[in-house]
Coordinates of C-alpha atoms and ligand atoms in Angstrom, one line a residue:
M247 CA -15.3 22.1 22.1
S248 CA -15.6 24.5 25.0
R249 CA -13.3 26.1 27.5
D250 CA -13.7 26.2 31.2
P251 CA -15.7 29.3 32.4
S252 CA -13.8 29.7 35.6
H253 CA -10.5 29.7 33.7
I254 CA -11.8 32.4 31.4
L255 CA -13.0 34.4 34.3
Q256 CA -9.6 34.3 35.9
S257 CA -7.3 34.6 33.0
V258 CA -9.2 37.1 30.9
F259 CA -11.3 39.1 33.4
G260 CA -9.0 38.6 36.4
Y261 CA -11.8 37.8 38.8
P262 CA -11.3 34.9 41.2
K263 CA -14.9 33.7 41.4
F264 CA -18.4 34.1 39.9
R265 CA -21.0 36.2 41.7
G266 CA -24.5 35.2 42.6
D267 CA -26.3 33.4 39.7
Q268 CA -23.5 34.1 37.2
S269 CA -22.1 30.6 37.3
A270 CA -25.5 28.9 37.0
I271 CA -26.5 31.2 34.2
I272 CA -23.3 30.5 32.2
E273 CA -23.7 26.8 32.6
H274 CA -27.3 27.0 31.4
V275 CA -26.3 29.0 28.4
L276 CA -23.4 26.7 27.6
N277 CA -25.9 23.9 27.5
K278 CA -27.6 25.8 24.7
R279 CA -30.7 26.7 26.7
D280 CA -32.5 30.1 26.7
A281 CA -32.5 32.4 29.7
L282 CA -34.0 35.6 31.0
V283 CA -31.7 37.2 33.5
L284 CA -33.1 39.8 36.0
M285 CA -30.2 41.3 37.8
P286 CA -29.8 44.8 39.4
T287 CA -27.6 47.4 37.8
G288 CA -23.9 46.6 38.6
G289 CA -24.9 43.0 39.3
G290 CA -22.6 41.6 36.6
K291 CA -24.9 40.9 33.7
S292 CA -22.3 41.3 31.0
L293 CA -20.2 38.4 32.2
C294 CA -23.2 36.2 31.8
Y295 CA -22.8 36.3 28.0
Q296 CA -19.2 37.4 27.7
V297 CA -17.8 34.4 29.4
P298 CA -19.9 31.9 27.3
A299 CA -18.8 33.8 24.2
L300 CA -15.2 33.1 25.1
C301 CA -15.9 29.5 26.0
M302 CA -17.7 28.6 22.7
E303 CA -16.7 28.3 19.1
G304 CA -18.4 30.8 16.9
L305 CA -19.7 34.3 17.1
T306 CA -21.7 35.9 20.0
I307 CA -24.1 38.6 18.9
V308 CA -25.0 41.2 21.5
I309 CA -28.1 43.3 20.7
S310 CA -28.1 46.6 22.6
P311 CA -30.1 49.8 21.9
L312 CA -27.5 52.1 23.3
I313 CA -24.8 53.1 21.0
A314 CA -22.6 54.9 23.6
L315 CA -22.8 52.0 25.9
M316 CA -21.9 49.6 23.1
Q317 CA -18.8 51.5 22.3
N318 CA -17.7 51.4 25.9
Q319 CA -18.2 47.7 26.2
V320 CA -16.2 47.1 23.1
E321 CA -13.3 49.3 24.3
A322 CA -13.4 47.5 27.7
L323 CA -13.2 44.1 26.0
R324 CA -10.4 45.1 23.7
Q325 CA -8.4 46.2 26.7
L326 CA -8.8 42.6 28.0
G327 CA -7.5 41.3 24.7
V328 CA -10.9 40.1 23.5
K329 CA -11.8 40.4 19.9
A330 CA -14.9 42.6 20.0
A331 CA -16.5 45.0 17.6
A332 CA -19.6 47.1 17.3
L333 CA -21.9 47.7 14.4
N334 CA -24.3 50.7 14.5
S335 CA -25.6 53.6 12.6
A336 CA -22.5 55.6 13.6
H337 CA -20.3 53.5 11.2
S338 CA -19.5 54.4 7.6
Q339 CA -20.0 52.0 4.7
E340 CA -16.3 51.1 4.7
E341 CA -16.2 50.4 8.4
Q342 CA -19.2 48.1 8.0
F343 CA -17.5 46.4 5.2
A344 CA -14.4 45.8 7.2
I345 CA -16.4 44.4 10.0
R346 CA -18.2 42.0 7.7
D347 CA -14.9 40.9 6.3
A348 CA -13.5 40.2 9.8
L349 CA -16.6 38.3 10.7
K350 CA -16.3 36.1 7.6
R351 CA -12.7 35.3 8.6
G352 CA -13.8 34.4 12.1
K353 CA -11.8 37.3 13.6
I354 CA -14.5 38.5 15.9
T355 CA -15.8 36.8 19.0
L356 CA -18.3 39.3 20.2
L357 CA -20.3 41.6 17.9
Y358 CA -22.4 44.4 19.5
I359 CA -25.2 45.5 17.2
A360 CA -28.2 47.8 17.4
P361 CA -31.5 46.1 16.5
E362 CA -32.2 48.3 13.5
R363 CA -28.7 47.3 12.1
L364 CA -29.4 43.7 12.6
F365 CA -32.5 43.8 10.4
A366 CA -31.1 46.2 7.8
A367 CA -29.9 45.3 4.3
R368 CA -30.0 41.5 4.5
F369 CA -27.6 41.4 7.4
I370 CA -29.5 38.5 8.8
D371 CA -28.9 36.5 5.6
F372 CA -25.3 37.2 6.0
L373 CA -25.3 36.0 9.6
S374 CA -26.9 32.8 8.5
S375 CA -23.6 32.0 6.6
L376 CA -21.6 32.3 9.9
E377 CA -21.3 30.1 12.9
I378 CA -23.3 31.7 15.6
A379 CA -22.8 30.6 19.2
L380 CA -25.2 32.8 21.2
F381 CA -27.6 35.8 21.0
A382 CA -27.5 38.1 24.0
I383 CA -30.4 40.6 24.1
D384 CA -29.4 43.4 26.5
E385 CA -31.9 45.9 28.0
A386 CA -34.6 43.3 27.2
H387 CA -37.4 45.4 28.8
C388 CA -37.3 47.5 25.6
V389 CA -39.4 44.8 24.0
S390 CA -42.3 45.5 26.3
Q391 CA -44.8 48.2 26.1
W392 CA -45.2 47.9 29.8
G393 CA -41.5 48.6 30.3
H394 CA -40.3 52.2 30.6
D395 CA -38.4 52.3 27.4
F396 CA -40.3 50.5 24.7
R397 CA -38.5 50.2 21.3
P398 CA -40.5 48.9 18.4
E399 CA -37.4 47.5 16.7
Y400 CA -37.1 45.1 19.6
L401 CA -40.3 43.4 18.6
K402 CA -38.7 41.9 15.5
L403 CA -36.2 40.0 17.7
S404 CA -38.7 37.3 18.1
I405 CA -37.7 36.0 14.6
L406 CA -34.2 35.1 15.8
H407 CA -35.7 32.1 17.4
E408 CA -37.3 31.1 14.1
L409 CA -34.3 31.7 12.0
F410 CA -31.7 30.2 14.4
P411 CA -33.6 27.6 16.3
N412 CA -30.5 26.0 17.7
V413 CA -28.7 29.1 18.9
P414 CA -29.4 29.9 22.6
R415 CA -30.6 33.3 23.5
I416 CA -30.0 35.1 26.8
A417 CA -32.2 38.2 27.5
L418 CA -31.0 40.6 30.3
T419 CA -32.5 43.5 32.2
A420 CA -32.2 45.4 35.4
T421 CA -35.7 47.0 35.3
A422 CA -38.7 44.9 34.8
D423 CA -41.7 44.6 37.1
A424 CA -43.9 41.5 36.9
P425 CA -46.0 42.5 33.8
T426 CA -42.9 43.5 32.0
Q427 CA -41.2 40.2 32.7
K428 CA -44.1 38.3 31.4
D429 CA -44.2 40.4 28.3
I430 CA -40.5 39.8 27.6
I431 CA -40.9 36.1 27.9
E432 CA -43.9 36.1 25.5
R433 CA -42.5 38.4 22.9
L434 CA -39.2 36.8 22.7
N435 CA -40.5 33.3 22.8
L436 CA -38.5 32.4 25.9
E437 CA -41.2 30.1 27.3
Y438 CA -38.9 27.1 27.3
G439 CA -36.0 29.0 28.8
R440 CA -35.4 29.7 32.5
V441 CA -35.7 32.9 34.5
F442 CA -32.9 33.8 36.7
N443 CA -34.1 36.4 39.1
S444 CA -31.6 38.0 41.5
G445 CA -34.0 40.7 42.7
F446 CA -33.3 44.4 42.1
D447 CA -31.8 45.5 45.4
R448 CA -28.7 47.7 45.2
P449 CA -27.2 47.1 48.7
N450 CA -24.3 49.4 48.2
I451 CA -26.4 52.5 47.6
Q452 CA -27.2 54.4 50.7
Y453 CA -30.6 56.2 50.5
R454 CA -30.8 59.6 52.2
I455 CA -33.5 62.1 52.2
T456 CA -33.2 65.5 53.8
E457 CA -35.7 68.2 54.5
K458 CA -35.2 71.0 52.1
K459 CA -34.2 74.2 53.8
N460 CA -31.6 75.9 51.7
A461 CA -31.2 73.2 49.1
Y462 CA -28.1 74.5 47.4
N463 CA -26.2 74.9 50.6
Q464 CA -27.3 71.5 51.8
L465 CA -26.1 70.0 48.5
V466 CA -22.7 71.6 48.8
S467 CA -22.2 70.4 52.3
F468 CA -23.4 66.9 51.4
I469 CA -20.8 66.8 48.6
K470 CA -18.0 68.3 50.7
N471 CA -18.7 66.1 53.6
T472 CA -19.1 62.8 51.8
H473 CA -18.0 63.0 48.2
A474 CA -15.4 65.7 47.8
Q475 CA -13.2 63.5 45.7
D476 CA -15.9 61.9 43.6
S477 CA -17.9 62.1 40.4
G478 CA -21.6 62.4 40.7
I479 CA -24.8 63.6 39.1
V480 CA -27.1 66.3 40.4
Y481 CA -30.6 66.2 38.9
C482 CA -32.7 69.3 38.7
M483 CA -36.1 69.8 37.1
S484 CA -35.6 72.7 34.7
R485 CA -32.9 73.7 32.3
R486 CA -32.6 77.1 33.9
K487 CA -31.9 75.6 37.3
V488 CA -29.4 73.2 35.8
E489 CA -27.4 76.2 34.4
Q490 CA -27.7 78.1 37.7
I491 CA -26.6 75.3 39.9
A492 CA -23.7 74.3 37.6
E493 CA -22.5 77.8 37.6
K494 CA -22.7 78.2 41.4
L495 CA -20.8 74.9 41.9
V496 CA -18.1 76.1 39.6
N497 CA -17.8 79.3 41.5
E498 CA -17.5 77.1 44.6
G499 CA -14.5 75.4 43.2
F500 CA -16.0 72.2 41.9
T501 CA -15.7 71.0 38.3
A502 CA -19.4 71.0 37.4
L503 CA -20.9 70.7 33.9
P504 CA -24.5 71.3 32.7
Y505 CA -26.5 68.8 30.7
H506 CA -30.0 69.4 29.3
A507 CA -31.9 69.1 26.0
G508 CA -31.5 72.8 25.4
L509 CA -27.7 72.6 24.8
T510 CA -26.3 71.9 21.3
S511 CA -25.6 68.3 20.7
D512 CA -21.9 69.1 20.4
R513 CA -21.9 70.6 23.9
R514 CA -23.9 67.7 25.3
F515 CA -21.5 65.3 23.8
Q516 CA -18.4 67.1 25.1
N517 CA -19.8 67.3 28.6
Q518 CA -20.7 63.7 28.6
E519 CA -17.3 62.7 27.4
R520 CA -15.6 64.7 30.1
F521 CA -17.9 63.1 32.7
L522 CA -16.9 59.7 31.4
K523 CA -13.2 60.4 30.9
E524 CA -12.2 62.7 33.8
D525 CA -12.3 62.3 37.5
K526 CA -14.2 64.4 40.0
I527 CA -16.8 65.8 37.6
I528 CA -20.2 66.8 38.8
M529 CA -22.8 66.6 36.1
V530 CA -25.7 68.9 36.8
A531 CA -28.5 67.7 34.6
T532 CA -32.2 67.3 33.8
I533 CA -33.4 63.8 33.3
A534 CA -32.3 64.1 29.7
F535 CA -29.0 62.8 31.0
G536 CA -28.3 59.3 32.1
M537 CA -29.7 56.8 29.6
G538 CA -26.9 54.6 28.5
I539 CA -24.3 56.0 30.8
D540 CA -22.7 53.0 32.4
K541 CA -19.9 54.8 34.2
P542 CA -19.2 52.4 37.1
D543 CA -17.8 54.9 39.5
V544 CA -20.6 57.5 39.8
R545 CA -20.4 57.9 43.6
F546 CA -23.5 59.9 44.2
V547 CA -26.8 60.9 42.6
A548 CA -28.4 64.0 44.2
H549 CA -31.9 65.2 43.5
L550 CA -32.6 68.8 44.1
D551 CA -36.2 68.4 42.8
L552 CA -38.6 65.5 43.3
P553 CA -38.7 62.8 40.6
K554 CA -42.2 62.1 39.4
N555 CA -42.5 58.6 40.7
L556 CA -40.5 55.8 42.3
E557 CA -39.7 54.1 39.0
A558 CA -37.9 57.3 37.9
Y559 CA -36.3 57.7 41.3
Y560 CA -35.0 54.1 41.3
Q561 CA -33.7 54.4 37.8
E562 CA -32.0 57.7 38.3
T563 CA -30.4 56.8 41.6
G564 CA -29.5 53.4 40.2
R565 CA -26.8 55.2 38.1
A566 CA -24.7 55.5 41.3
G567 CA -22.3 52.8 42.4
R568 CA -22.5 50.3 39.5
D569 CA -19.1 49.1 40.6
G570 CA -20.6 47.8 43.8
L571 CA -18.6 50.2 46.0
P572 CA -20.4 52.5 48.5
A573 CA -22.5 55.2 46.9
T574 CA -25.2 57.6 48.0
A575 CA -28.6 58.5 46.6
W576 CA -29.4 61.9 48.2
L577 CA -32.6 63.9 47.8
A578 CA -33.7 67.2 49.2
F579 CA -37.4 67.0 49.9
G580 CA -39.5 70.1 50.3
H581 CA -43.2 70.3 50.8
Q582 CA -43.4 73.4 48.6
D583 CA -42.2 71.3 45.6
I584 CA -45.2 69.0 45.9
V585 CA -47.7 71.5 44.5
K586 CA -45.4 72.4 41.6
I587 CA -45.1 68.8 40.5
R588 CA -48.7 67.9 41.0
Q589 CA -49.6 70.7 38.6
L590 CA -47.2 69.4 36.0
L591 CA -48.2 65.8 36.4
G592 CA -50.2 64.3 33.7
E593 CA -50.6 67.5 31.6
N594 CA -52.0 66.3 28.3
L595 CA -53.1 63.0 29.7
S596 CA -56.5 61.4 30.0
Q597 CA -58.3 61.7 33.3
E598 CA -57.6 58.1 34.1
Q599 CA -53.9 58.2 33.2
R600 CA -53.6 61.4 35.3
Q601 CA -55.0 59.7 38.3
I602 CA -52.4 56.9 37.9
E603 CA -49.7 59.5 37.7
H604 CA -50.9 61.2 40.9
Q605 CA -51.1 57.9 42.7
K606 CA -47.6 57.1 41.7
F607 CA -46.5 60.5 42.9
T608 CA -48.2 60.0 46.2
A609 CA -46.3 56.7 46.6
L610 CA -43.1 58.6 46.1
L611 CA -44.1 61.1 48.7
G612 CA -44.9 58.3 51.1
Y613 CA -41.4 57.0 50.5
C614 CA -39.9 60.5 51.2
E615 CA -41.7 60.8 54.5
T616 CA -41.6 57.3 55.8
I617 CA -40.0 56.6 59.1
E618 CA -39.4 52.9 58.1
C619 CA -36.3 51.5 56.3
R620 CA -36.3 53.1 52.9
R621 CA -35.0 50.1 51.1
R622 CA -37.9 48.0 52.4
V623 CA -40.4 50.6 51.2
L624 CA -38.7 50.8 47.8
L625 CA -38.4 47.1 47.2
D626 CA -41.9 46.5 48.4
Y627 CA -43.0 48.9 45.8
F628 CA -41.3 46.8 43.2
G629 CA -42.9 43.6 44.6
E630 CA -40.0 42.4 46.7
K631 CA -40.8 41.7 50.3
R632 CA -38.1 42.1 52.8
Q633 CA -38.2 41.0 56.4
E634 CA -35.1 42.8 57.7
D635 CA -34.2 46.5 57.8
C636 CA -31.2 47.3 55.6
G637 CA -28.9 49.1 57.9
N638 CA -27.8 51.3 55.0
C639 CA -30.4 54.1 54.7
D640 CA -30.8 57.2 56.7
N641 CA -33.8 55.8 58.6
C642 CA -31.8 52.7 59.6
L643 CA -28.7 54.6 60.5
N644 CA -30.2 57.6 62.3
P645 CA -33.8 56.7 63.2
A646 CA -35.9 59.7 62.6
D647 CA -37.1 61.7 65.6
I648 CA -40.6 60.6 65.9
H649 CA -43.3 62.2 68.0
D650 CA -46.8 61.2 68.8
A651 CA -49.2 63.3 66.8
T652 CA -52.4 61.4 67.5
E653 CA -54.3 64.4 68.9
A654 CA -53.2 66.7 66.1
A655 CA -54.1 64.2 63.5
Q656 CA -57.6 63.7 65.1
L657 CA -58.0 67.5 65.1
A658 CA -57.1 67.8 61.4
L659 CA -59.4 64.9 60.4
S660 CA -62.3 66.4 62.4
C661 CA -61.7 69.7 60.7
M662 CA -62.0 68.1 57.3
Y663 CA -65.1 66.3 58.4
R664 CA -66.8 69.4 59.9
T665 CA -66.1 71.4 56.8
G666 CA -67.8 68.8 54.6
Q667 CA -64.6 67.4 53.1
L668 CA -64.8 70.1 50.5
Y669 CA -61.6 72.1 51.2
G670 CA -57.9 71.8 50.4
V671 CA -54.9 71.9 52.7
G672 CA -54.7 75.7 52.8
H673 CA -58.2 76.3 54.1
I674 CA -58.1 73.5 56.6
I675 CA -55.0 74.9 58.1
D676 CA -56.5 78.4 58.2
V677 CA -59.4 77.1 60.2
L678 CA -57.1 75.2 62.6
L679 CA -54.9 78.2 63.1
G680 CA -57.9 80.6 63.4
A681 CA -56.9 82.7 60.5
D682 CA -59.0 85.6 59.4
T683 CA -59.6 85.2 55.6
E684 CA -62.4 86.0 53.2
K685 CA -63.1 82.3 52.7
I686 CA -63.4 81.7 56.4
K687 CA -65.8 84.6 56.9
N688 CA -67.9 83.5 53.9
S689 CA -68.0 79.9 54.9
G690 CA -68.8 80.7 58.6
H691 CA -66.1 78.3 59.6
D692 CA -65.0 80.8 62.4
K693 CA -68.1 79.6 64.2
L694 CA -66.9 76.0 64.4
P695 CA -65.8 74.8 67.8
L696 CA -62.4 73.7 66.5
Y697 CA -61.7 77.1 64.9
G698 CA -58.3 78.3 66.1
K699 CA -57.7 75.1 68.2
G700 CA -54.6 74.2 66.3
N701 CA -52.2 76.8 67.5
D702 CA -49.8 74.4 69.1
L703 CA -48.4 73.6 65.7
K704 CA -47.1 76.0 63.1
R705 CA -48.3 76.1 59.5
P706 CA -45.5 74.0 58.1
E707 CA -46.0 71.4 60.8
W708 CA -49.6 71.1 59.9
Q709 CA -48.7 70.8 56.2
S710 CA -46.3 68.0 57.0
L711 CA -48.8 66.2 59.2
I712 CA -51.5 66.4 56.5
R713 CA -49.0 65.2 53.9
Q714 CA -48.2 62.2 56.0
L715 CA -51.9 61.5 56.5
L716 CA -52.2 61.7 52.8
S717 CA -49.2 59.5 51.9
L718 CA -50.2 56.9 54.4
G719 CA -53.7 56.7 52.9
Y720 CA -55.7 58.1 55.9
I721 CA -57.1 60.8 53.6
A722 CA -57.0 61.4 49.8
T723 CA -57.3 64.4 47.6
D724 CA -60.0 64.5 45.0
L725 CA -58.4 64.8 41.6
E726 CA -61.2 66.7 40.0
G727 CA -59.3 69.9 40.5
Y728 CA -60.0 71.5 43.9
G729 CA -57.7 69.4 45.9
S730 CA -60.3 68.9 48.6
L731 CA -59.3 66.4 51.3
K732 CA -61.5 63.4 51.8
L733 CA -61.5 61.0 54.7
Q734 CA -60.7 57.4 53.9
E735 CA -61.7 54.2 55.6
K736 CA -58.3 53.9 57.2
C737 CA -58.8 56.8 59.5
R738 CA -61.7 55.3 61.4
P739 CA -59.7 53.6 64.2
L740 CA -57.5 56.8 64.5
L741 CA -60.6 59.0 65.0
K742 CA -62.1 56.6 67.5
G743 CA -58.8 56.6 69.5
D744 CA -58.0 52.9 68.9
E745 CA -54.9 53.7 67.0
R746 CA -52.0 56.1 67.6
F747 CA -50.3 58.2 64.9
A748 CA -46.6 59.1 64.8
V749 CA -44.9 61.5 62.5
R750 CA -41.3 62.2 61.8
K751 CA -39.5 65.4 62.7
F752 CA -37.3 66.2 59.8
E753 CA -33.9 66.5 61.4
F754 CA -30.8 64.4 61.0
K755 CA -28.5 64.3 64.0
K756 CA -25.6 62.1 63.0
K757 CA -24.1 61.3 59.6
G758 CA -23.6 57.8 58.3
S759 CA -20.4 57.8 56.4
T760 CA -20.4 56.9 52.8
K761 CA -17.0 58.2 52.0
T762 CA -15.6 55.3 50.0
R763 CA -12.1 56.2 51.0
E764 CA -12.9 56.5 54.7
I765 CA -14.5 53.0 54.7
L766 CA -11.9 51.3 52.6
L767 CA -8.6 53.1 53.1
E768 CA -6.9 52.8 56.4
N769 CA -4.8 55.9 56.6
P770 CA -3.6 59.0 54.7
E771 CA -0.7 57.1 53.2
E772 CA -3.0 54.7 51.6
E773 CA -5.2 57.5 50.4
A774 CA -2.2 59.2 48.8
L775 CA -1.2 56.0 47.0
F776 CA -4.8 55.5 45.8
D777 CA -4.7 59.1 44.4
Q778 CA -1.4 58.4 42.6
L779 CA -2.8 55.2 41.0
R780 CA -5.8 57.2 39.9
A781 CA -3.6 59.9 38.4
L782 CA -1.6 57.3 36.5
R783 CA -4.8 55.7 35.3
L784 CA -6.1 59.0 34.1
E785 CA -2.9 59.7 32.2
L786 CA -3.0 56.3 30.5
A787 CA -6.6 56.8 29.6
K788 CA -6.1 60.2 28.1
K789 CA -3.3 58.8 25.8
Q790 CA -5.7 56.2 24.4
N791 CA -8.7 58.5 24.6
I792 CA -10.8 56.1 26.6
P793 CA -12.5 56.4 30.0
P794 CA -10.2 55.7 33.0
Y795 CA -12.4 52.9 34.3
V796 CA -11.9 50.9 31.1
I797 CA -8.3 50.5 32.2
F798 CA -9.0 49.6 35.9
H799 CA -12.1 50.2 38.0
D800 CA -11.7 52.0 41.3
K801 CA -12.3 48.8 43.0
T802 CA -9.3 47.2 41.3
L803 CA -7.1 50.2 42.4
L804 CA -8.3 49.8 46.0
E805 CA -7.4 46.1 45.8
M806 CA -3.9 47.2 44.6
V807 CA -3.5 49.5 47.6
Q808 CA -4.5 46.8 50.0
A809 CA -2.6 43.9 48.4
R810 CA 0.6 45.9 47.5
P811 CA 1.8 43.5 44.9
S812 CA 5.6 43.5 44.4
S813 CA 5.9 41.4 41.2
L814 CA 4.1 41.0 38.0
S815 CA 2.7 37.6 39.0
E816 CA 1.3 39.1 42.2
F817 CA -0.1 42.0 40.2
G818 CA -1.8 39.6 37.9
L819 CA -3.7 38.1 40.9
I820 CA -5.5 41.3 41.8
P821 CA -9.2 41.0 41.0
G822 CA -10.0 42.8 37.8
V823 CA -6.6 42.7 36.3
G824 CA -6.2 39.6 34.0
E825 CA -3.4 38.5 31.8
V826 CA -3.5 41.2 29.1
K827 CA -3.6 44.1 31.5
T828 CA -0.8 42.6 33.6
E829 CA 1.4 42.7 30.6
K830 CA 0.2 46.1 29.4
Y831 CA 0.0 48.1 32.6
G832 CA 1.7 46.0 35.3
P833 CA 5.1 47.5 35.2
L834 CA 3.9 51.1 35.4
F835 CA 1.6 50.5 38.3
L836 CA 4.1 48.3 40.1
E837 CA 6.5 51.2 40.0
L838 CA 4.1 53.3 42.1
L839 CA 3.1 50.4 44.3
S840 CA 6.6 49.4 45.3
A841 CA 7.8 53.0 45.8
Ligands
LIG919 P1 -24.5 45.2 34.9 O1 -24.4 45.1 33.4 O2 -25.3 44.1 35.5 O3 -24.9 46.6 35.3 P2 -21.7 44.8 34.7 O4 -21.7 43.6 33.9 O5 -21.3 46.1 34.1 O6 -23.1 45.0 35.5 O7 -20.8 44.5 36.0 C1 -20.7 45.4 37.0 C2 -19.3 45.4 37.6 O8 -19.1 44.2 38.4 C3 -18.2 45.4 36.5 O9 -17.2 46.3 37.0 C4 -17.8 44.0 36.4 O10 -16.4 43.9 36.0 C5 -17.9 43.6 37.9 N1 -18.1 42.1 38.0 C6 -18.9 41.3 37.3 N2 -18.8 40.1 37.7 C7 -17.8 40.0 38.6 C8 -17.2 38.9 39.4 N3 -17.6 37.6 39.2 N4 -16.3 39.2 40.2 C9 -15.9 40.5 40.4 N5 -16.4 41.6 39.7 C10 -17.4 41.3 38.8
LIG920 ZN1 -32.8 50.8 55.8

């Protein structure tokens, strides 16, 4: 016997219709077939197994590596009136016993479990005595060594298929390039299943990169101008910088908290809890922060330092806007940072591995300096070809000031050639600018005809130009250690004058608004109401000690402001409300809405 998915979607989750592939995936799973679901963060993966769980008889087991995330999901489901529980290493013997007991009595519909729990102490035998409807394997990329977060326990999951041949399995992930996808299918024996690939684009995230001048001031004005009322994450490279920036932001009047591996675990836990449970918190963090944080309303992710490659950048920025509302990924890019990171890259790695790391870093730099649509460049890197510009990145919104730099590029290339392709950026620029250094005297490069011919440009402009020649593949640096610049095949037509070369001037004239409120709320009165609803939500959340978004997402509150329900039945129709929440929270929210 099974219940109708659309009905469950409306009555339990309060959403009017399925999104993208959800409906097809759910039908597939209800037909007891295996599936691999590739969907971007915030795409709506959870419903792909939660709805079937509620449609079918028996228990759905959700395998997830992230304990914090598990707990959140369980809380969110309980708020909807769904019988959900989690079993992980944080539970005591008694708690585990109680959960087993509830399972035996069929009192649980969804069980979240960490893989090591699943295989511990004959739990699998115990499961065999229950009626199992579905296995959901979340963060499925953890099964692959190609993935960025390999977990050996995940390998054992292949035996589920042998032990429960008739129970369908659905594996889900938001980050898997082609080799990782293949690996997941093989290792989990999903060959007879179907792959649902929705691509990885995050259309609601606006990508913005600004040239670093005074990075801290730029950050502050970015936050004040676009995200003054919002929560966000600011990534820095070092612990010390995290502390400094957090402190400065606090002095500036923001609520900012530090997070890095050097803090005690208590302190980290507290800061993370506050980030999840309060509004308008800025988390200043090293990359130690973020795994397993599925706060849906992170409105911005700002990078004050360069990530080490585009995978890291995509994953870190991907923590913004999981709820699908407008969000910003902002990065301050400074040429002076490049050297610093290059030095750190691949410490302790083999020569070959180091080379890969450097190439990946160069791809990131290419992305930072591109004058093309950033989303196209990003998706292209992940193997997705796009024909159209996105209209939601800085380059689309405010096309960069481009100027023709063909002659300058030719001059720089000639200079590299004339000096035997043996020198790094510094010396090449010295020659172009006619500098008077030891190295120049010793090398006799002051005798070259192009010595001092580059005075039309300043040093930073030459640096930028050479960077762009590098990131676009006209030249390459040797990786053996001297950083000497070598001409590549690609520069031939440019040198011959068959091709022009344009570069960006780093200057943004206009601002593209990503203020969620500005876009979605019509007037100050609506903004005030939205703030009141948020305050009520926060109060209710505090009483239950749960994050506010577990009660209602921002999106749901915005819908309330727009729809202005005046009765419980109208309230129940707001997307994201559902029956249980109508009963539980409807009256309180209606009071504000009808005031
Ligand atoms: P993922 O796990 O893919 O990152 P989630 O499952 O957490 O994403 O879903 C992201 C957000 O989208 C959640 O707030 C969820 O409630 C919402 N959502 C999912 N499916 C729908 C739908 N069909 N209609 C409206 N909202 C949805
Ligand atoms: Zn674009």
